[in-house]
Short mmCIF file of C-alpha atoms in Angstrom, two decimals:
data_model
loop_
_atom_site.label_atom_id
_atom_site.label_comp_id
_atom_site.label_asym_id
_atom_site.label_seq_id
_atom_site.Cartn_x
_atom_site.Cartn_y
_atom_site.Cartn_z
CA MET A 1065 -0.09 14.01 -5.58
CA LEU A 1066 -2.71 16.59 -7.53
CA SER A 1067 -3.49 19.66 -5.28
CA ASP A 1068 -6.88 20.34 -3.85
CA GLU A 1069 -7.61 23.04 -6.16
CA THR A 1070 -6.93 20.57 -8.85
CA ARG A 1071 -9.38 17.96 -7.43
CA ALA A 1072 -11.68 19.95 -6.10
CA PRO A 1073 -13.81 20.41 -9.58
CA HIS A 1074 -14.01 16.68 -10.10
CA ARG A 1075 -15.07 15.52 -6.47
CA GLU A 1076 -18.62 15.42 -6.79
CA LEU A 1077 -18.30 12.91 -9.76
CA ARG A 1078 -15.60 11.10 -7.86
CA ALA A 1079 -17.99 10.65 -5.08
CA SER A 1080 -20.65 9.78 -7.32
CA TYR A 1081 -18.43 6.79 -8.38
CA ALA A 1082 -17.71 6.08 -5.19
CA GLY A 1083 -21.07 6.05 -4.27
CA ALA A 1084 -22.61 3.54 -6.96
CA TRP A 1085 -19.69 0.96 -5.61
CA GLY A 1086 -20.48 1.50 -1.86
CA LYS A 1087 -24.16 0.77 -2.92
CA PHE A 1088 -24.04 -3.07 -4.79
CA LEU A 1089 -21.19 -3.73 -1.91
CA ASN A 1090 -23.50 -3.12 0.77
CA ASP A 1091 -26.49 -5.21 -1.23
CA ALA A 1092 -24.03 -7.84 -1.48
CA LYS A 1093 -23.43 -7.61 2.41
CA ARG A 1094 -26.83 -7.65 3.06
CA ALA A 1095 -27.73 -10.81 1.12
CA GLY A 1096 -25.04 -12.58 3.19
CA HIS A 1097 -21.93 -12.73 0.27
CA LEU A 1098 -19.88 -10.59 1.95
CA ARG A 1099 -18.44 -11.56 5.02
CA SER A 1100 -19.34 -8.89 7.79
CA ASP A 1101 -15.77 -8.33 9.68
CA ILE A 1102 -14.77 -6.01 6.59
CA SER A 1103 -15.97 -2.24 5.82
CA THR A 1104 -17.72 -2.04 2.70
CA ALA A 1105 -16.01 1.16 2.90
CA VAL A 1106 -12.44 0.04 2.90
CA ILE A 1107 -13.52 -3.39 0.55
CA ARG A 1108 -14.46 -0.40 -2.08
CA GLN A 1109 -11.32 1.79 -1.25
CA PHE A 1110 -9.19 -1.26 -1.59
CA ILE A 1111 -10.82 -2.20 -4.89
CA LEU A 1112 -10.31 0.96 -6.51
CA SER A 1113 -6.75 1.22 -5.65
CA ALA A 1114 -5.86 -1.81 -6.72
CA MET A 1115 -7.29 -1.06 -10.04
CA ASN A 1116 -5.94 2.36 -10.01
CA TRP A 1117 -2.48 1.60 -9.74
CA THR A 1118 -2.16 -0.91 -12.22
CA VAL A 1119 -1.60 1.80 -15.03
CA GLU A 1120 1.59 2.17 -13.41
CA TRP A 1121 2.71 -1.59 -14.09
CA TYR A 1122 0.27 -3.82 -16.36
CA ASP A 1123 1.04 -3.78 -20.12
CA VAL A 1124 -2.36 -3.67 -22.34
CA ASP A 1125 -0.32 -3.76 -25.31
CA LYS A 1126 1.25 -7.42 -24.42
CA TYR A 1127 -1.79 -8.93 -22.43
CA PRO A 1128 -5.73 -8.34 -22.18
CA VAL A 1129 -7.24 -6.67 -19.90
CA ARG A 1130 -9.51 -9.65 -19.60
CA ILE A 1131 -6.82 -11.52 -17.78
CA LEU A 1132 -5.87 -8.93 -15.59
CA ALA A 1133 -9.87 -8.63 -14.65
CA GLU A 1134 -10.69 -12.25 -14.04
CA ARG A 1135 -7.57 -12.60 -11.72
CA MET A 1136 -7.78 -9.58 -9.89
CA SER A 1137 -11.81 -10.71 -9.21
CA LYS A 1138 -10.77 -14.12 -7.73
CA LEU A 1139 -8.10 -12.26 -5.60
CA ILE A 1140 -10.33 -10.07 -4.27
CA LEU A 1141 -13.08 -12.04 -4.03
CA ASP A 1142 -11.55 -15.46 -2.66
CA GLY A 1143 -7.69 -14.34 -1.35
CA MET A 1144 -4.68 -15.72 -1.97
CA CYS A 1145 -4.68 -18.66 0.45
CA PRO A 1146 -6.30 -22.07 -0.38
CA HIS A 1147 -8.34 -22.99 3.16
CA ARG A 1148 -11.23 -21.06 4.51
CA LYS A 1149 -9.31 -19.27 7.40
CA ALA A 1150 -5.93 -18.30 6.73
CA GLY A 1151 -3.58 -18.85 10.29
CA THR A 1152 -2.01 -15.35 11.52
CA GLY A 1153 -1.88 -16.25 15.07
CA GLY A 1154 1.71 -16.13 14.64
CA LEU A 1155 1.94 -12.52 13.78
CA LYS A 1156 5.07 -10.78 15.10
CA LEU A 1157 4.12 -7.17 15.71
CA CYS A 1158 6.33 -4.39 16.99
CA PRO A 1159 6.92 -0.93 16.23
CA ALA A 1160 8.34 -0.19 12.59
CA THR A 1161 11.44 1.41 12.92
CA PRO A 1162 13.70 3.12 10.19
CA ALA A 1163 17.11 1.64 9.56
CA LYS A 1164 19.46 2.99 11.95
CA THR A 1165 21.76 5.25 10.83
CA PRO A 1166 24.38 7.30 12.57
CA ASP A 1167 23.81 10.55 14.04
CA PRO A 1168 24.99 13.32 12.09
CA ASP A 1169 28.73 14.58 12.92
CA GLY A 1170 28.85 18.64 13.34
CA LYS A 1171 26.48 21.66 13.03
CA ALA A 1172 26.88 21.07 8.59
CA ALA A 1173 26.07 17.33 8.68
CA LYS A 1174 22.71 18.14 11.36
CA THR A 1175 21.31 21.05 9.18
CA ARG A 1176 21.65 18.97 6.42
CA ALA A 1177 19.51 16.33 8.14
CA GLU A 1178 16.78 18.75 9.02
CA ILE A 1179 16.59 19.93 5.59
CA LEU A 1180 15.84 16.47 4.57
CA LYS A 1181 13.19 15.75 6.80
CA ALA A 1182 11.49 19.50 6.32
CA ALA A 1183 11.80 18.19 2.45
CA ALA A 1184 10.07 15.15 3.41
CA ARG A 1185 6.80 16.80 4.98
CA VAL A 1186 6.23 18.97 2.27
CA LEU A 1187 6.95 16.51 -0.33
CA ARG A 1188 4.57 14.34 1.36
CA ASP A 1189 1.87 16.98 2.08
CA ASN A 1190 2.13 18.75 -1.26
CA GLY A 1191 3.50 16.77 -4.02
CA TYR A 1192 6.50 17.02 -6.16
CA LYS A 1193 5.21 19.66 -8.54
CA ALA A 1194 4.14 22.57 -5.44
CA THR A 1195 7.40 21.74 -3.73
CA THR A 1196 9.51 24.49 -3.41
CA LEU A 1197 13.26 25.36 -2.03
CA ARG A 1198 11.14 28.43 -0.41
CA LYS A 1199 8.98 25.56 1.08
CA ILE A 1200 11.59 23.70 2.23
CA ALA A 1201 13.13 26.66 3.84
CA GLU A 1202 9.98 27.66 5.87
CA GLU A 1203 9.29 24.33 7.11
CA ALA A 1204 12.61 23.81 8.32
CA ASP A 1205 12.63 27.25 9.76
CA MET A 1206 15.58 28.91 7.85
CA LYS A 1207 15.99 31.03 4.84
CA ALA A 1208 16.06 29.97 1.36
CA GLY A 1209 19.72 30.77 0.64
CA SER A 1210 20.84 28.52 3.59
CA VAL A 1211 19.10 25.50 1.81
CA TYR A 1212 21.13 26.60 -0.99
CA TYR A 1213 24.50 26.25 1.25
CA HIS A 1214 23.97 22.71 1.93
CA PHE A 1215 22.10 21.63 -1.64
CA ASN A 1216 22.23 23.01 -4.86
CA SER A 1217 19.04 22.34 -6.16
CA LYS A 1218 15.43 20.97 -5.33
CA GLU A 1219 16.01 18.08 -7.47
CA ALA A 1220 18.86 16.94 -5.18
CA ILE A 1221 16.84 17.31 -2.26
CA VAL A 1222 13.97 15.05 -3.39
CA ASP A 1223 16.53 12.52 -5.00
CA GLU A 1224 17.90 12.02 -1.33
CA VAL A 1225 14.36 12.20 0.55
CA LEU A 1226 13.08 9.45 -2.22
CA ASN A 1227 16.38 7.42 -1.75
CA ALA A 1228 15.63 7.50 1.67
CA GLY A 1229 12.08 6.66 1.91
CA LEU A 1230 12.97 3.35 -0.18
CA ARG A 1231 15.71 2.24 1.65
CA ASP A 1232 13.83 2.79 4.84
CA LEU A 1233 10.90 0.37 3.88
CA LEU A 1234 12.78 -2.25 2.45
CA ALA A 1235 15.47 -2.16 5.78
CA GLY A 1236 11.90 -2.27 7.83
CA VAL A 1237 10.44 -5.21 6.13
CA GLU A 1238 13.48 -7.07 6.00
CA ALA A 1239 13.58 -6.51 9.55
CA ALA A 1240 10.12 -7.76 9.98
CA VAL A 1241 10.23 -10.78 8.27
CA ARG A 1242 13.84 -11.87 9.56
CA LYS A 1243 12.18 -12.60 13.07
CA PHE A 1244 10.45 -15.83 11.62
CA ASP A 1245 12.36 -19.10 11.33
CA ALA A 1246 12.16 -21.79 9.08
CA PRO A 1247 9.89 -23.61 8.48
CA TYR A 1248 7.82 -20.46 8.27
CA ASP A 1249 4.24 -19.71 9.73
CA HIS A 1250 3.71 -18.31 6.27
CA HIS A 1251 0.20 -16.17 6.43
CA ALA A 1252 1.69 -14.42 10.04
CA ARG A 1253 5.02 -13.95 7.85
CA ILE A 1254 3.14 -12.24 5.09
CA ALA A 1255 0.60 -10.67 7.52
CA THR A 1256 3.85 -9.24 9.28
CA ALA A 1257 5.25 -7.86 6.10
CA ILE A 1258 1.82 -6.15 4.93
CA TRP A 1259 1.66 -4.54 8.62
CA ALA A 1260 5.01 -3.00 8.36
CA HIS A 1261 4.88 -1.98 4.89
CA LEU A 1262 1.72 0.07 6.15
CA ASP A 1263 3.44 1.22 9.24
CA PHE A 1264 6.40 2.89 6.78
CA LEU A 1265 3.77 4.20 4.79
CA PHE A 1266 1.36 6.07 7.69
CA LYS A 1267 4.10 6.44 10.48
CA ALA A 1268 7.40 5.35 10.84
CA SER A 1269 9.03 7.46 8.17
CA GLU A 1270 8.22 10.77 7.01
CA PHE A 1271 10.87 9.31 3.65
CA THR A 1272 8.82 6.71 2.63
CA SER A 1273 5.45 8.37 2.97
CA ALA A 1274 6.76 11.13 0.92
CA ASN A 1275 8.27 8.60 -1.51
CA ILE A 1276 5.18 6.70 -2.06
CA ARG A 1277 2.68 9.68 -2.02
CA SER A 1278 4.41 11.77 -4.64
CA TYR A 1279 5.61 8.72 -7.10
CA GLY A 1280 2.88 9.01 -9.38
CA MET A 1281 4.05 12.64 -10.22
CA LEU A 1282 7.53 11.94 -10.46
CA PRO A 1283 9.20 12.55 -13.66
CA ASN A 1284 10.41 9.74 -15.14
CA HIS A 1285 14.58 10.59 -14.74
CA PHE A 1286 13.48 10.38 -10.77
CA ARG A 1287 11.79 6.87 -11.59
CA GLU A 1288 14.58 5.71 -13.30
CA ARG A 1289 17.17 6.99 -10.48
CA HIS A 1290 15.22 4.94 -8.11
CA ARG A 1291 14.59 1.71 -10.30
CA GLY A 1292 17.08 -0.39 -8.75
CA ILE A 1293 16.02 -0.14 -5.07
CA ARG A 1294 12.27 -0.48 -6.16
CA HIS A 1295 13.07 -3.63 -7.64
CA GLU A 1296 14.94 -5.01 -4.58
CA TYR A 1297 11.94 -4.19 -2.70
CA GLY A 1298 9.88 -6.16 -5.09
CA LYS A 1299 12.29 -9.37 -5.04
CA LEU A 1300 11.61 -9.31 -1.31
CA TRP A 1301 8.19 -9.70 -1.67
CA ASP A 1302 8.29 -12.14 -4.12
CA ARG A 1303 10.26 -14.33 -2.00
CA ILE A 1304 8.56 -14.22 0.71
CA LEU A 1305 5.37 -15.07 -1.48
CA ARG A 1306 6.96 -17.79 -3.73
CA ASP A 1307 8.06 -19.66 -0.22
CA ALA A 1308 4.72 -19.78 0.78
CA GLN A 1309 3.19 -20.99 -2.48
CA ASP A 1310 6.20 -23.58 -2.08
CA ASP A 1311 4.62 -24.81 0.93
CA GLY A 1312 0.88 -24.56 0.15
CA ALA A 1313 0.06 -21.65 2.37
CA ILE A 1314 -1.05 -19.58 -1.31
CA ARG A 1315 -2.92 -21.24 -3.96
CA SER A 1316 -1.16 -23.00 -6.51
CA ASP A 1317 -3.12 -20.88 -9.31
CA ILE A 1318 -1.82 -17.31 -8.48
CA LYS A 1319 0.91 -15.89 -10.42
CA ILE A 1320 3.51 -14.68 -7.90
CA VAL A 1321 4.61 -11.09 -9.43
CA PRO A 1322 1.37 -10.15 -10.52
CA LEU A 1323 -0.07 -11.08 -6.94
CA ARG A 1324 2.94 -8.54 -5.70
CA GLN A 1325 2.26 -5.80 -7.61
CA VAL A 1326 -1.77 -6.19 -7.04
CA MET A 1327 -0.81 -6.12 -3.69
CA LEU A 1328 1.37 -3.74 -3.55
CA GLY A 1329 0.00 -1.08 -5.55
CA ALA A 1330 -3.27 -1.63 -3.57
CA LEU A 1331 -1.33 -0.82 -0.19
CA ASN A 1332 0.32 2.34 -1.42
CA TRP A 1333 -2.81 3.65 -2.73
CA THR A 1334 -3.87 3.80 0.66
CA VAL A 1335 -2.12 6.91 1.20
CA GLU A 1336 -4.97 8.72 -0.79
CA TRP A 1337 -7.90 7.79 1.39
CA PHE A 1338 -6.53 6.45 4.95
CA ASP A 1339 -6.05 8.94 7.41
CA PRO A 1340 -4.86 7.08 10.61
CA ASN A 1341 -4.98 10.69 12.28
CA LYS A 1342 -9.14 10.41 12.29
CA ALA A 1343 -8.94 7.24 14.67
CA GLY A 1344 -11.07 7.73 17.77
CA VAL A 1345 -13.80 9.73 15.53
CA GLU A 1346 -16.74 7.91 15.02
CA GLY A 1347 -16.71 5.51 12.02
CA TYR A 1348 -12.86 5.87 11.70
CA LEU A 1349 -10.44 3.11 12.04
CA SER A 1350 -6.96 3.29 13.86
CA LEU A 1351 -4.22 1.90 11.79
CA PRO A 1352 -3.91 -1.64 13.31
CA GLU A 1353 -7.92 -2.00 12.72
CA PHE A 1354 -7.21 -0.80 9.34
CA SER A 1355 -3.90 -2.94 8.73
CA SER A 1356 -5.62 -6.40 10.09
CA MET A 1357 -8.46 -5.92 7.61
CA LEU A 1358 -6.60 -5.51 4.75
CA ILE A 1359 -4.55 -8.46 5.65
CA ASN A 1360 -7.83 -10.48 6.30
CA LEU A 1361 -9.07 -9.25 3.31
CA LEU A 1362 -5.75 -10.30 1.10
CA LEU A 1363 -5.63 -13.73 2.59
CA GLU A 1364 -9.07 -14.90 3.13
CA GLY A 1365 -10.98 -12.36 0.50
CA ILE A 1366 -14.12 -10.56 0.78
CA CYS A 1367 -16.41 -13.55 0.46
CA ASN A 1368 -18.42 -15.00 3.06
CA ARG A 1369 -16.95 -18.30 3.27
CA GLU A 1370 -18.82 -19.55 5.81
CA ALA A 1371 -22.24 -18.75 4.47
CA THR A 1372 -21.93 -20.74 1.58
CA PRO A 1373 -18.53 -22.90 0.01
CA SER A 1374 -16.80 -21.24 -3.07
CA THR A 1375 -15.85 -23.69 -5.70
CA GLY A 1376 -13.86 -20.98 -7.75
CA GLN A 1377 -16.17 -21.28 -10.35
CA GLY A 1378 -19.28 -19.70 -10.98
CA SER A 1379 -21.46 -16.86 -12.59
CA PRO A 1380 -21.25 -12.71 -11.71
CA GLU A 1381 -24.96 -12.86 -10.77
CA SER A 1382 -24.03 -15.61 -7.78
CA GLY A 1383 -22.65 -12.74 -5.75
CA CYS A 1384 -18.96 -14.46 -4.98
CA PRO A 1385 -17.53 -17.10 -7.33
CA GLY A 1386 -18.86 -20.69 -6.91
CA GLN A 1387 -21.30 -19.21 -4.41
CA THR A 1388 -25.00 -20.02 -4.94
CA ARG A 1389 -27.30 -17.41 -3.50
CA ARG A 1390 -28.99 -18.24 0.31
CA LYS A 1391 -32.35 -19.70 0.13
#
């Protein structure tokens, strides 16, 4: 996460780039090529998020960029499900809650827990580089020396915050999908997992939010220490998605690991541009509304399938793959 001061000189150019995307997406929607139930602002930001996050996982030395572009385009245009409408009526929604941990026993343990919560808020709002022991102490309403009594460095605090964030997320999504019994309602199961992931990013866990917001700025040694649990979380999603594909609920031409990486990358990047605290202000979405739009986008794509069917083939000029212009 870059500071507002660092971002400021580039804000106008970024806005111009976003405006260019917004213009041709709005043109496509007016022409009937894009579905009307997803905001073009959400579509634009989601596409840019998915592309921006690829720098974290796609290896251009091994695979051509063309392959990535083709597969991402098809996923965003047509969605992951093979049918025109994904059935998510069995969506199991409940407030996401972090894994229950025993209450701290004793004054020292309680103080330590409060320091970690304060550190999560500071890390979430300021990023790794701008997080200092002094800021953590101020947020915890204590002196810096008191923080040193419990932790010997900023790195030790951040390490625990990052670990707690990933464990909260893993346990929360696991608990959400555990509510489904085989044979699975796969689209509802995927939708529930997406909902839980977003809930942890924005509401359920300050630790998860801090982890995702600061990830891009973390030194490599921090990333390495948490690679194991990130891998475990990725494997959870691979199982969810592969189960769906095995039962025909996800298109057979989609490769599961890149699908998971694109999807989680785009979802994680939403912390950079979506603010659930603005819900109720005209033009802004609540977290449930936002989550529903992203679920529809990922499962069904952005094309207006009801207007003109997609065959999965076509040219860029046709608006969406396989679509012909409406007469």
